[in-house]
Short mmCIF file of C-alpha atoms and ligand atoms in Angstrom, two decimals:
data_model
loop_
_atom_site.label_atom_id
_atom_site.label_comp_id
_atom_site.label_asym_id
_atom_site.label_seq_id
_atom_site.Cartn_x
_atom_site.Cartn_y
_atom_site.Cartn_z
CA UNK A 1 0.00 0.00 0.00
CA UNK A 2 1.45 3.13 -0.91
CA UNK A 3 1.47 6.23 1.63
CA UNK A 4 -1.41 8.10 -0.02
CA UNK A 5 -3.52 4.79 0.05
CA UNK A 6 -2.53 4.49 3.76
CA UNK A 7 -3.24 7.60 4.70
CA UNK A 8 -6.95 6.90 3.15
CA UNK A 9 -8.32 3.97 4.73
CA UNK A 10 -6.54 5.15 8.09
CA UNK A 11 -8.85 8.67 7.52
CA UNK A 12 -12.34 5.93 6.47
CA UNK A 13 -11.10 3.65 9.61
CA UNK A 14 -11.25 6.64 11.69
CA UNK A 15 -14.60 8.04 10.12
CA UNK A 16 -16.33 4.75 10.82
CA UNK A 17 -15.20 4.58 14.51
CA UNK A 18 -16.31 8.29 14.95
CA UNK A 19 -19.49 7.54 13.59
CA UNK A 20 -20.29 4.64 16.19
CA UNK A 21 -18.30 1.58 14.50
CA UNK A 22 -16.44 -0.70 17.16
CA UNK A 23 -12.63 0.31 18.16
CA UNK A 24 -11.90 -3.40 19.46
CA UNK A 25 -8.54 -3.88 18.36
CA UNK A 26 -7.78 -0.75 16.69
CA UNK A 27 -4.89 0.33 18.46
CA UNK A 28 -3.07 -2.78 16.99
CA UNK A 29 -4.24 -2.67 13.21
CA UNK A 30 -2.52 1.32 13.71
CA UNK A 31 -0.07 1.31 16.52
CA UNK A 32 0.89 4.35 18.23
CA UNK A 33 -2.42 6.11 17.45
CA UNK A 34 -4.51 6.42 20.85
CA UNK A 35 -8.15 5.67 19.41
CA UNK A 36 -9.59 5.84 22.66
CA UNK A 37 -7.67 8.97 23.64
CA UNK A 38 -8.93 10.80 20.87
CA UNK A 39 -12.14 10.17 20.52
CA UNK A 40 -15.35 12.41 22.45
CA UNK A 41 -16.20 11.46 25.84
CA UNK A 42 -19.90 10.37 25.66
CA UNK A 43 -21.46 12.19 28.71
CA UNK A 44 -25.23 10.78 29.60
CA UNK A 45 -27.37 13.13 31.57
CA UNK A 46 -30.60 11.38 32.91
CA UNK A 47 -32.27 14.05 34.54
CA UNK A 48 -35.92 15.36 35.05
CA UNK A 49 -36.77 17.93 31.97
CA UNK A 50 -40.15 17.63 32.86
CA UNK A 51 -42.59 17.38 36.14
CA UNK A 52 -42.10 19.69 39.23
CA UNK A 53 -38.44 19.06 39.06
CA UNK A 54 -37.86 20.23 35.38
CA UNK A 55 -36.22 23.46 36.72
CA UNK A 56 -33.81 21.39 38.66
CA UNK A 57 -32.81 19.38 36.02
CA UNK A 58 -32.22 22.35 33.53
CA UNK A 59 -29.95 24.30 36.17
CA UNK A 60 -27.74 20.45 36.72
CA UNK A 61 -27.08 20.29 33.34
CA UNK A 62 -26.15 24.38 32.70
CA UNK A 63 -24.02 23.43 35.69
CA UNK A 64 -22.33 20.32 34.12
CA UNK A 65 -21.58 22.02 30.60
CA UNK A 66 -20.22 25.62 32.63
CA UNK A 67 -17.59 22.95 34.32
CA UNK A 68 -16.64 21.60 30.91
CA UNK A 69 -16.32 25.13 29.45
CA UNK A 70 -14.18 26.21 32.45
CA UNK A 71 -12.11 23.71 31.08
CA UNK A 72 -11.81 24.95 27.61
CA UNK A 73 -14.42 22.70 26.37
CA UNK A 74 -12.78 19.44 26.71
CA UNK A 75 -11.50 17.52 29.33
CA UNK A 76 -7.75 16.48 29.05
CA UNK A 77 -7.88 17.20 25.04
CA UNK A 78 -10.95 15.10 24.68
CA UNK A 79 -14.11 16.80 23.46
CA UNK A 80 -17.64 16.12 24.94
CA UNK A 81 -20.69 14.75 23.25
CA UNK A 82 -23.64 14.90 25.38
CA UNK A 83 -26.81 12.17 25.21
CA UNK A 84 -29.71 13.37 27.19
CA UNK A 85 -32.82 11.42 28.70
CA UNK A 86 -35.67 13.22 30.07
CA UNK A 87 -36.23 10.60 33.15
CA UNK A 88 -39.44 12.49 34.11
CA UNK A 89 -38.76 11.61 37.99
CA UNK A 90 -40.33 8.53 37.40
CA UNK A 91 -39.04 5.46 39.28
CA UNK A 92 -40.43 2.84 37.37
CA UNK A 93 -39.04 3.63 34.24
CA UNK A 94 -35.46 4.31 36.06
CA UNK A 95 -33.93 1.02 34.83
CA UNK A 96 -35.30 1.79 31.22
CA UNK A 97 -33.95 4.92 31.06
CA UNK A 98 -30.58 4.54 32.29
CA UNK A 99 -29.91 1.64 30.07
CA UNK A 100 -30.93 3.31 27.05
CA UNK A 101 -27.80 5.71 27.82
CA UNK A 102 -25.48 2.82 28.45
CA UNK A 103 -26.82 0.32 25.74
CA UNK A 104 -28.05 2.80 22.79
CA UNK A 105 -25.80 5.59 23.11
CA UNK A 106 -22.48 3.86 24.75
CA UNK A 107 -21.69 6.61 27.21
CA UNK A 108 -19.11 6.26 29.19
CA UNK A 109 -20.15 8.37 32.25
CA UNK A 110 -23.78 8.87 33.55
CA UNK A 111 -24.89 11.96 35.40
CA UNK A 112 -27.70 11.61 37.53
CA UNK A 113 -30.46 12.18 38.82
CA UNK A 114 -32.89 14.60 40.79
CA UNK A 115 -34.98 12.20 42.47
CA UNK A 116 -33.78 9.31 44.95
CA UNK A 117 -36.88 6.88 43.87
CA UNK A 118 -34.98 6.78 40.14
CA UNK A 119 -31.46 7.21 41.82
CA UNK A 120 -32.22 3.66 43.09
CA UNK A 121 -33.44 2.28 40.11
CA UNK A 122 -30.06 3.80 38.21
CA UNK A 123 -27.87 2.84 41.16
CA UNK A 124 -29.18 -1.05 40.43
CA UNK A 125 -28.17 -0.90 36.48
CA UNK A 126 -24.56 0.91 37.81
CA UNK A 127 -23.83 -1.69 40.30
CA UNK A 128 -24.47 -4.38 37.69
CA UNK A 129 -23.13 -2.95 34.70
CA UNK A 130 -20.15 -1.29 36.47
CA UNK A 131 -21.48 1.98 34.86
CA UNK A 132 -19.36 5.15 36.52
CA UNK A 133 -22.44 7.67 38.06
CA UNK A 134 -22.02 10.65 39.20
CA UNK A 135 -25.10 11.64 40.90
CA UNK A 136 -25.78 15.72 41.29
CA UNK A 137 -28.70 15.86 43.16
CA UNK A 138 -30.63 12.88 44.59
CA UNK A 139 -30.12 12.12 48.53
CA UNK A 140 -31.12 8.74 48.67
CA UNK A 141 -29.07 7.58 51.53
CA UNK A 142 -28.74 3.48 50.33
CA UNK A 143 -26.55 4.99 47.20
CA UNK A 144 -23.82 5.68 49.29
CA UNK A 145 -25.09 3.62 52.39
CA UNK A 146 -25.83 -0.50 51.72
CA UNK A 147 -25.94 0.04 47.98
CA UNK A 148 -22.59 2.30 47.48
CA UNK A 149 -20.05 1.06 44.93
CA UNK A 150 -16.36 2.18 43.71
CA UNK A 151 -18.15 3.15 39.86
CA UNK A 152 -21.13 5.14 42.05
CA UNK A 153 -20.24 8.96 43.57
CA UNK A 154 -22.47 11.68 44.72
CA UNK A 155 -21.56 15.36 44.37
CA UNK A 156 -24.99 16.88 46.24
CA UNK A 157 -25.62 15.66 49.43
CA UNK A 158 -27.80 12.45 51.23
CA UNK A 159 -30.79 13.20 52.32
CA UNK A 160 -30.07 13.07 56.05
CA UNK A 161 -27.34 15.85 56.04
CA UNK A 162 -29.67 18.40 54.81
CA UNK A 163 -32.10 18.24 58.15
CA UNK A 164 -29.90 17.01 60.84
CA UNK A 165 -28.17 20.27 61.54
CA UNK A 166 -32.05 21.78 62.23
CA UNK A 167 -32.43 20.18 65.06
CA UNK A 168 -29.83 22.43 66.68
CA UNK A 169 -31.18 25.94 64.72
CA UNK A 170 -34.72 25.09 66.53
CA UNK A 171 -33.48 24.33 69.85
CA UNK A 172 -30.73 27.44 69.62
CA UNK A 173 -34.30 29.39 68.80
CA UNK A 174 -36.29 28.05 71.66
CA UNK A 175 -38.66 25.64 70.13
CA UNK A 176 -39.40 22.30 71.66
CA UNK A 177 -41.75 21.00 69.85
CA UNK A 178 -41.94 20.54 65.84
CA UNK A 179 -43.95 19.09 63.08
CA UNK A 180 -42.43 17.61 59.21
CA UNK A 181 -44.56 17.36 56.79
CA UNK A 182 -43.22 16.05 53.17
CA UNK A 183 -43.21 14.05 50.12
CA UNK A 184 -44.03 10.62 51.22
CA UNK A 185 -40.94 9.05 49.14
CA UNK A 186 -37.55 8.35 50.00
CA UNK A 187 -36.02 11.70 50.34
CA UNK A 188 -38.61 12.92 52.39
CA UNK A 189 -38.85 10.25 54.49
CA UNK A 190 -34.91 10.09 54.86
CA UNK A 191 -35.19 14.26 55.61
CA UNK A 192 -37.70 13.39 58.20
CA UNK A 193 -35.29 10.93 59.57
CA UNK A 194 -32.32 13.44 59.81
CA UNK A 195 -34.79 16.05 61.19
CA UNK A 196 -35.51 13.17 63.99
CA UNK A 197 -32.16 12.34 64.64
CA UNK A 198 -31.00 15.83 65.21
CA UNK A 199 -33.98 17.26 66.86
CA UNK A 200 -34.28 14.40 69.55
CA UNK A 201 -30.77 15.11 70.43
CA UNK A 202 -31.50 18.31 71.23
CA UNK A 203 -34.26 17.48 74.06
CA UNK A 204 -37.45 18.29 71.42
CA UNK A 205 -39.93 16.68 70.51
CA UNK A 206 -41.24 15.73 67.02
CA UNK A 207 -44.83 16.17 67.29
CA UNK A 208 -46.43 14.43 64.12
CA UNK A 209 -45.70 13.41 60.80
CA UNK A 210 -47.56 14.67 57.55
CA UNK A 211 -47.18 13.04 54.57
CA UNK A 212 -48.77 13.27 50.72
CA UNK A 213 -47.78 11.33 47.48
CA UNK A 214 -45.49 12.66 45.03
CA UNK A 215 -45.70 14.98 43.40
CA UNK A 216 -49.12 16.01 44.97
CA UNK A 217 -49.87 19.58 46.20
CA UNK A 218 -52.97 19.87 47.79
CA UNK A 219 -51.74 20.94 51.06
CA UNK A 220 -54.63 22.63 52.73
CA UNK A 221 -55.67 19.41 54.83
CA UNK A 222 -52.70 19.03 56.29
CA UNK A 223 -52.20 22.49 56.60
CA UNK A 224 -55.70 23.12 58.58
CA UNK A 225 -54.33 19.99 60.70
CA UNK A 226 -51.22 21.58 61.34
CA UNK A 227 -52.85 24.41 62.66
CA UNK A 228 -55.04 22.57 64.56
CA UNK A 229 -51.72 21.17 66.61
CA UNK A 230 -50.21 24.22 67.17
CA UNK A 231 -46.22 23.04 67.14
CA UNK A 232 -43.25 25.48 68.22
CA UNK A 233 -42.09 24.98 64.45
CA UNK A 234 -43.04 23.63 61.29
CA UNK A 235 -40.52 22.04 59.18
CA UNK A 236 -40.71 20.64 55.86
CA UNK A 237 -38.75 19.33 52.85
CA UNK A 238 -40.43 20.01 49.31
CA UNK A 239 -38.57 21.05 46.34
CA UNK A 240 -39.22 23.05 42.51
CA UNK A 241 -42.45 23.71 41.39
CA UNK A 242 -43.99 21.49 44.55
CA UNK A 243 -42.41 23.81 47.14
CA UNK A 244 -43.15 27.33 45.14
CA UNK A 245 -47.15 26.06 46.17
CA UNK A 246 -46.12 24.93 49.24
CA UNK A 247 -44.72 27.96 50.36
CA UNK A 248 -47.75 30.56 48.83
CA UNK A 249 -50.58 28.18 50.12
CA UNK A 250 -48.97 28.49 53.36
CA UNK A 251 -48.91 32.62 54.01
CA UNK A 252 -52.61 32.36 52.19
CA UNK A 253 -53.61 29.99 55.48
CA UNK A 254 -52.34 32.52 57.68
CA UNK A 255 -49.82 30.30 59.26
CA UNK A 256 -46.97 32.61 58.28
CA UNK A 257 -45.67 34.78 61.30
CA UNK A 258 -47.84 32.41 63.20
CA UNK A 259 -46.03 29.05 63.01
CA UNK A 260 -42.26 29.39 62.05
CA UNK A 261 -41.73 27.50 58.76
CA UNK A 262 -38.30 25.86 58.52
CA UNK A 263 -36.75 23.20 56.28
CA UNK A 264 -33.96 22.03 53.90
CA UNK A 265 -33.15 24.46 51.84
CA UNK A 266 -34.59 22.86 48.55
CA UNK A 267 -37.93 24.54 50.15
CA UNK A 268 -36.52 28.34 48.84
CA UNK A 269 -34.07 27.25 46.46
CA UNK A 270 -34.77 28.53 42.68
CA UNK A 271 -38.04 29.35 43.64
CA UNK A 272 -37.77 33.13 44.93
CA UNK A 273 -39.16 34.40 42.12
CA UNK A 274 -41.72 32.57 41.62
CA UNK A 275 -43.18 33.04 45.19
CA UNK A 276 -42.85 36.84 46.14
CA UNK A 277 -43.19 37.64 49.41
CA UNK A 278 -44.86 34.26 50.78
CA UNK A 279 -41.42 32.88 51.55
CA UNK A 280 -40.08 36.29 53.54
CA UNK A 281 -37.82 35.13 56.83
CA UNK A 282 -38.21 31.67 56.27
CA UNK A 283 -34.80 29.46 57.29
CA UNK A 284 -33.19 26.73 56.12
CA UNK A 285 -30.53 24.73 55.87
CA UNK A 286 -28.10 24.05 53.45
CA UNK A 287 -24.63 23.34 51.61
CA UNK A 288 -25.34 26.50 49.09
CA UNK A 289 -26.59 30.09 49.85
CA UNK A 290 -26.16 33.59 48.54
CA UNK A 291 -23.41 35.66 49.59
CA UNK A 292 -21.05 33.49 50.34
CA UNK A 293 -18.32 35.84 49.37
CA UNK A 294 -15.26 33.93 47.66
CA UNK A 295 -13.34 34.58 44.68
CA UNK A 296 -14.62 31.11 43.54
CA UNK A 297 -18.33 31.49 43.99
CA UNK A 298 -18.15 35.10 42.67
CA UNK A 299 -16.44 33.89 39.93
CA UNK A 300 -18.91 30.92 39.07
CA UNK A 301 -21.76 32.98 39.33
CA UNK A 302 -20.58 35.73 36.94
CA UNK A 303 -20.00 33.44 34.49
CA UNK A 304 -23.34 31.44 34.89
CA UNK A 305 -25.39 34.12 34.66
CA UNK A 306 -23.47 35.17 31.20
CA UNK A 307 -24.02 32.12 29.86
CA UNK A 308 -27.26 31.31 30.98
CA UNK A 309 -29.60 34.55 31.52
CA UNK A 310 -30.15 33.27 35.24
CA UNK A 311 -29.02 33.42 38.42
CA UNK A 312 -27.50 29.82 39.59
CA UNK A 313 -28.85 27.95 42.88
CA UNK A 314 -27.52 25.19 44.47
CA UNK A 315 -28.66 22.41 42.14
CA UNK A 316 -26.62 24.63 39.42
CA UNK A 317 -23.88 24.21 41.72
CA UNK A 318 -24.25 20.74 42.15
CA UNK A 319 -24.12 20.16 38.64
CA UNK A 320 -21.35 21.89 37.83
CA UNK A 321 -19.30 20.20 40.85
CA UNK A 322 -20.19 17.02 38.69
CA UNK A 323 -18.39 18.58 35.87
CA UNK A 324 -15.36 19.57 37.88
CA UNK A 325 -15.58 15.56 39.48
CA UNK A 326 -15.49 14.19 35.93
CA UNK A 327 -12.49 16.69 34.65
CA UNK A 328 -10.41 15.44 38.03
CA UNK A 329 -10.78 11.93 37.36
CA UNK A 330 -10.18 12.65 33.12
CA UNK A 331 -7.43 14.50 33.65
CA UNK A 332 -5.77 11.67 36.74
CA UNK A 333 -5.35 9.63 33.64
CA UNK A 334 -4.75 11.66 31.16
CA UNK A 335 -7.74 11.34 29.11
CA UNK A 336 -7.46 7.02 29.32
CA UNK A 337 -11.04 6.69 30.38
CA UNK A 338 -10.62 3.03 29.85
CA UNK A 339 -7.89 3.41 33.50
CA UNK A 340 -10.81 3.13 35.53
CA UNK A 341 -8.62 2.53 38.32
CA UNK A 342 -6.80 5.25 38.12
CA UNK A 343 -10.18 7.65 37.14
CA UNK A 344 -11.66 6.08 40.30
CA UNK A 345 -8.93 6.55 42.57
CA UNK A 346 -8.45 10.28 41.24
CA UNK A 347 -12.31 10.94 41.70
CA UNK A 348 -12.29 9.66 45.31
CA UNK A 349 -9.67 11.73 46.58
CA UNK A 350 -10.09 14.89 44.71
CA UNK A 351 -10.52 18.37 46.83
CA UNK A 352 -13.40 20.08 44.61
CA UNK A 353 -12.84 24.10 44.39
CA UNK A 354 -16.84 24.45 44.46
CA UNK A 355 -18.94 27.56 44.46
CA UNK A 356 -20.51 26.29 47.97
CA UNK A 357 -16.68 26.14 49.68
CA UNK A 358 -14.39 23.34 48.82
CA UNK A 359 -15.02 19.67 49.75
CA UNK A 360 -13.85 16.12 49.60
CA UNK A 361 -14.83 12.70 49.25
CA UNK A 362 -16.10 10.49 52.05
CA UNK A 363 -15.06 6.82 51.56
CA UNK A 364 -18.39 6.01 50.44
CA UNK A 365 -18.06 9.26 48.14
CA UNK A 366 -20.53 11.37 49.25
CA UNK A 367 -19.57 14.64 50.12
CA UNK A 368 -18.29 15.96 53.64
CA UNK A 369 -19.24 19.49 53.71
CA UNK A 370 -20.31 22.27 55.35
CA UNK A 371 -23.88 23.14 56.09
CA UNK A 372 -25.42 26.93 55.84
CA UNK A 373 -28.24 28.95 57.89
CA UNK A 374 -29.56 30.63 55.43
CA UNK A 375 -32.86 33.16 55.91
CA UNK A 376 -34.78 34.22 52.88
CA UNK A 377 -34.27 38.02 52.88
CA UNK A 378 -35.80 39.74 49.50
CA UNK A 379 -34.87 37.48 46.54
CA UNK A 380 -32.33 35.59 48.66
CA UNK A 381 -31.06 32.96 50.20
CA UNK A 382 -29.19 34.84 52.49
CA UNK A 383 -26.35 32.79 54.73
CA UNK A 384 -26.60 34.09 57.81
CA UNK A 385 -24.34 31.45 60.00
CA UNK A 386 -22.59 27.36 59.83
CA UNK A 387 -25.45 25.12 60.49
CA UNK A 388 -23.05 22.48 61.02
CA UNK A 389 -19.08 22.44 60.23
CA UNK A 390 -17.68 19.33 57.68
CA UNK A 391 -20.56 17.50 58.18
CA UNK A 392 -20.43 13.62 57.01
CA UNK A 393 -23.30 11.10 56.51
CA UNK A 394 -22.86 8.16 58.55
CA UNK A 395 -22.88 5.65 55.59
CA UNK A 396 -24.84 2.87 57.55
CA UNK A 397 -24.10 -0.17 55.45
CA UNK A 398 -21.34 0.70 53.10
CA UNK A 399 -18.63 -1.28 53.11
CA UNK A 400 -16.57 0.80 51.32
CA UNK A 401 -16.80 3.20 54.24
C1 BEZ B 1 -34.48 13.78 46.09
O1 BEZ B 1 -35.43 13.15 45.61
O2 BEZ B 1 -33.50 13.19 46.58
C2 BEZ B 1 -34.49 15.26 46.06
C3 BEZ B 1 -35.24 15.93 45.12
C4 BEZ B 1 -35.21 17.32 45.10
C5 BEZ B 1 -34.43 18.01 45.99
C6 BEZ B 1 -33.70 17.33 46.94
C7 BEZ B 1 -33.72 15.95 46.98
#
């Protein structure tokens, strides 16, 4: 074969493998060229682009492509080529979905989800199929609990560590007795659970539990019940479009600046706008808030709200730490996806430079972080004190941890 004819089928060979075709033994029919160096990094993002949560989802993956800009657009010379499924928060068709990104569209990495019900349906198909996750937002506790795995890592929170450091904020504010009312699903219940955990330990007492299906939001029975009790505090965990109701139908009951209203943050996050004046002086808490004044976060939000038209909130945030995760554990190996070792170890110890402060790994590679008291002052957010310092989840169960 003559150099020009060389030079031609290499160019087709290459064309195919671009366009889908297998690359099993490529590197020896060409030696020294790195096919799998080379070619895009096939990002999945199965995350909820419709349903309450449909804001959430957007502001993950604005988050997750912002990261891979910072970066120049690729990640260790490797461009990205994103595949997107709309998983619609719906649990049963969790395993579906997620296999459709690994079967159909061969990505290499999957980044999701919102909702813990389909995080354990996607954890499942990971755990089997050795799939590397990198979950931005669902808390569900068993994915990095019984169910955690070296190819499964979390760059949000679980669950509990939202609502255990509000036990403490009540009890530092004099209330000793409380009510939760929530989502009856996973998160909610696992909220409810870190509410309990933290609360009891402070001498109060948990009063009742109010519950509705997901995504319901007819709250006025529960919330003429809740008035009916008459708790110190009322604390909650709702999130999007669910918690923008929430939070109006509860000043139009009268209960605000009657019964304080507290919960994890989701309750006010990205939904300021939308609720005017209902959610006034209502506290959280959280690993995200406004203000917090670093050359980081400054820096982050600047450039989100250039490229986006918006202002980012902490699911933005958690999104984009999921970009910063993946370029740590690229760049470890140089762009050699295939090291998964080496990606893996890279990814577990990595120090991310987030917007929210910087945090690490726990074994079972959720993140240890800081937690925020944050009080909704005009469109804000507003941190107004640490919650709780380098807070980790216990990790019942994982025996990675
Ligand atoms: C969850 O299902 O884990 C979840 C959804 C929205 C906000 C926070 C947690």
């Amino acid at each position: 074969m003559d150099d020009t004819n060389q030079r031609r089928d290499r160019r087709e060979f290459l064309k195919a493998a671009a366009a889908g075709g297998a690359l099993a033994g490529a590197e020896s029919l060409f030696p020294g060229v790195a096919f799998g160096q080379s070619a895009k990094i096939r990002v999945g993002l199965m995350l909820p682009y419709t349903g309450t949560y449909t804001q959430l989802g957007v502001a993950i993956t604005n988050g997750f492509k912002l990261a891979v800009q910072e970066k120049g657009g690729k990640l260790a010379g490797r461009e990205v080529e994103y595949f997107t499924v709309d998983d619609e928060s719906n649990p049963a068709k969790a395993p579906e979905n997620i296999n459709r990104l690994i079967q159909r569209d061969k990505v290499d990495v999957v980044v999701g989800t919102v909702h813990s019900g389909v995080l354990l349906g996607m954890v499942k198909v990971a755990r089997e199929t050795g799939t590397l996750v990198i979950c931005p937002n669902a808390g569900a506790g068993a994915a990095t609990g019984p169910l955690c795995a070296p190819n499964i890592f979390r760059t949000s929170f679980s669950n509990w560590q939202t609502t255990y450091p509000l036990g403490k904020v009540l009890k530092d504010k004099g209330h000793k007795t409380a009510v939760f009312l929530t989502w009856k699903y996973a998160a909610g219940e696992e909220m409810l659970q870190g509410f309990r955990d933290g609360f009891t330990k402070q001498g109060g007492k948990l009063v009742k539990e109010l519950f509705l299906p997901f995504p319901q939001v007819e709250f006025q029975p529960l919330l003429t019940e809740i008035a009916s009790i008459k708790p110190d505090a009322v604390v909650c965990f709702f999130a999007g479009g669910g918690a923008a109701k929430f939070l109006k139908d509860y000043a139009a009951a009268g209960l605000k600046g009657k019964l304080p209203l507290y919960g994890s943050g989701f309750l006010t996050d990205g939904v300021l706008e939308a609720v005017g004046n209902a959610a006034a002086g209502v506290e959280t808490t959280l690993h995200y808030g406004d203000g917090i004044e670093t050359a980081r976060n400054k820096e982050f939000r600047l450039e989100y709200a250039k490229a986006f038209k918006a202002q980012p909130d902490v699911y933005a945030v958690q999104g984009f730490d999921a970009g910063q995760l993946l370029a740590a554990g690229v760049q470890a190996v140089k762009g050699d996806i295939g090291n998964r070792e080496g990606m893996i170890k890279a990814m577990a110890s990595a120090r991310i430079n987030s917007p929210r402060g910087a945090w690490t790994m726990s074994k079972a590679h959720n993140p240890v972080q800081d937690f925020y008291l944050r009080k909704v002052i005009g469109k804000e957010n507003k941190v107004v004190g640490i919650a709780h310092k380098a807070l980790a989840d216990p990790a019942t169960g994982c025996k990675m941890a």
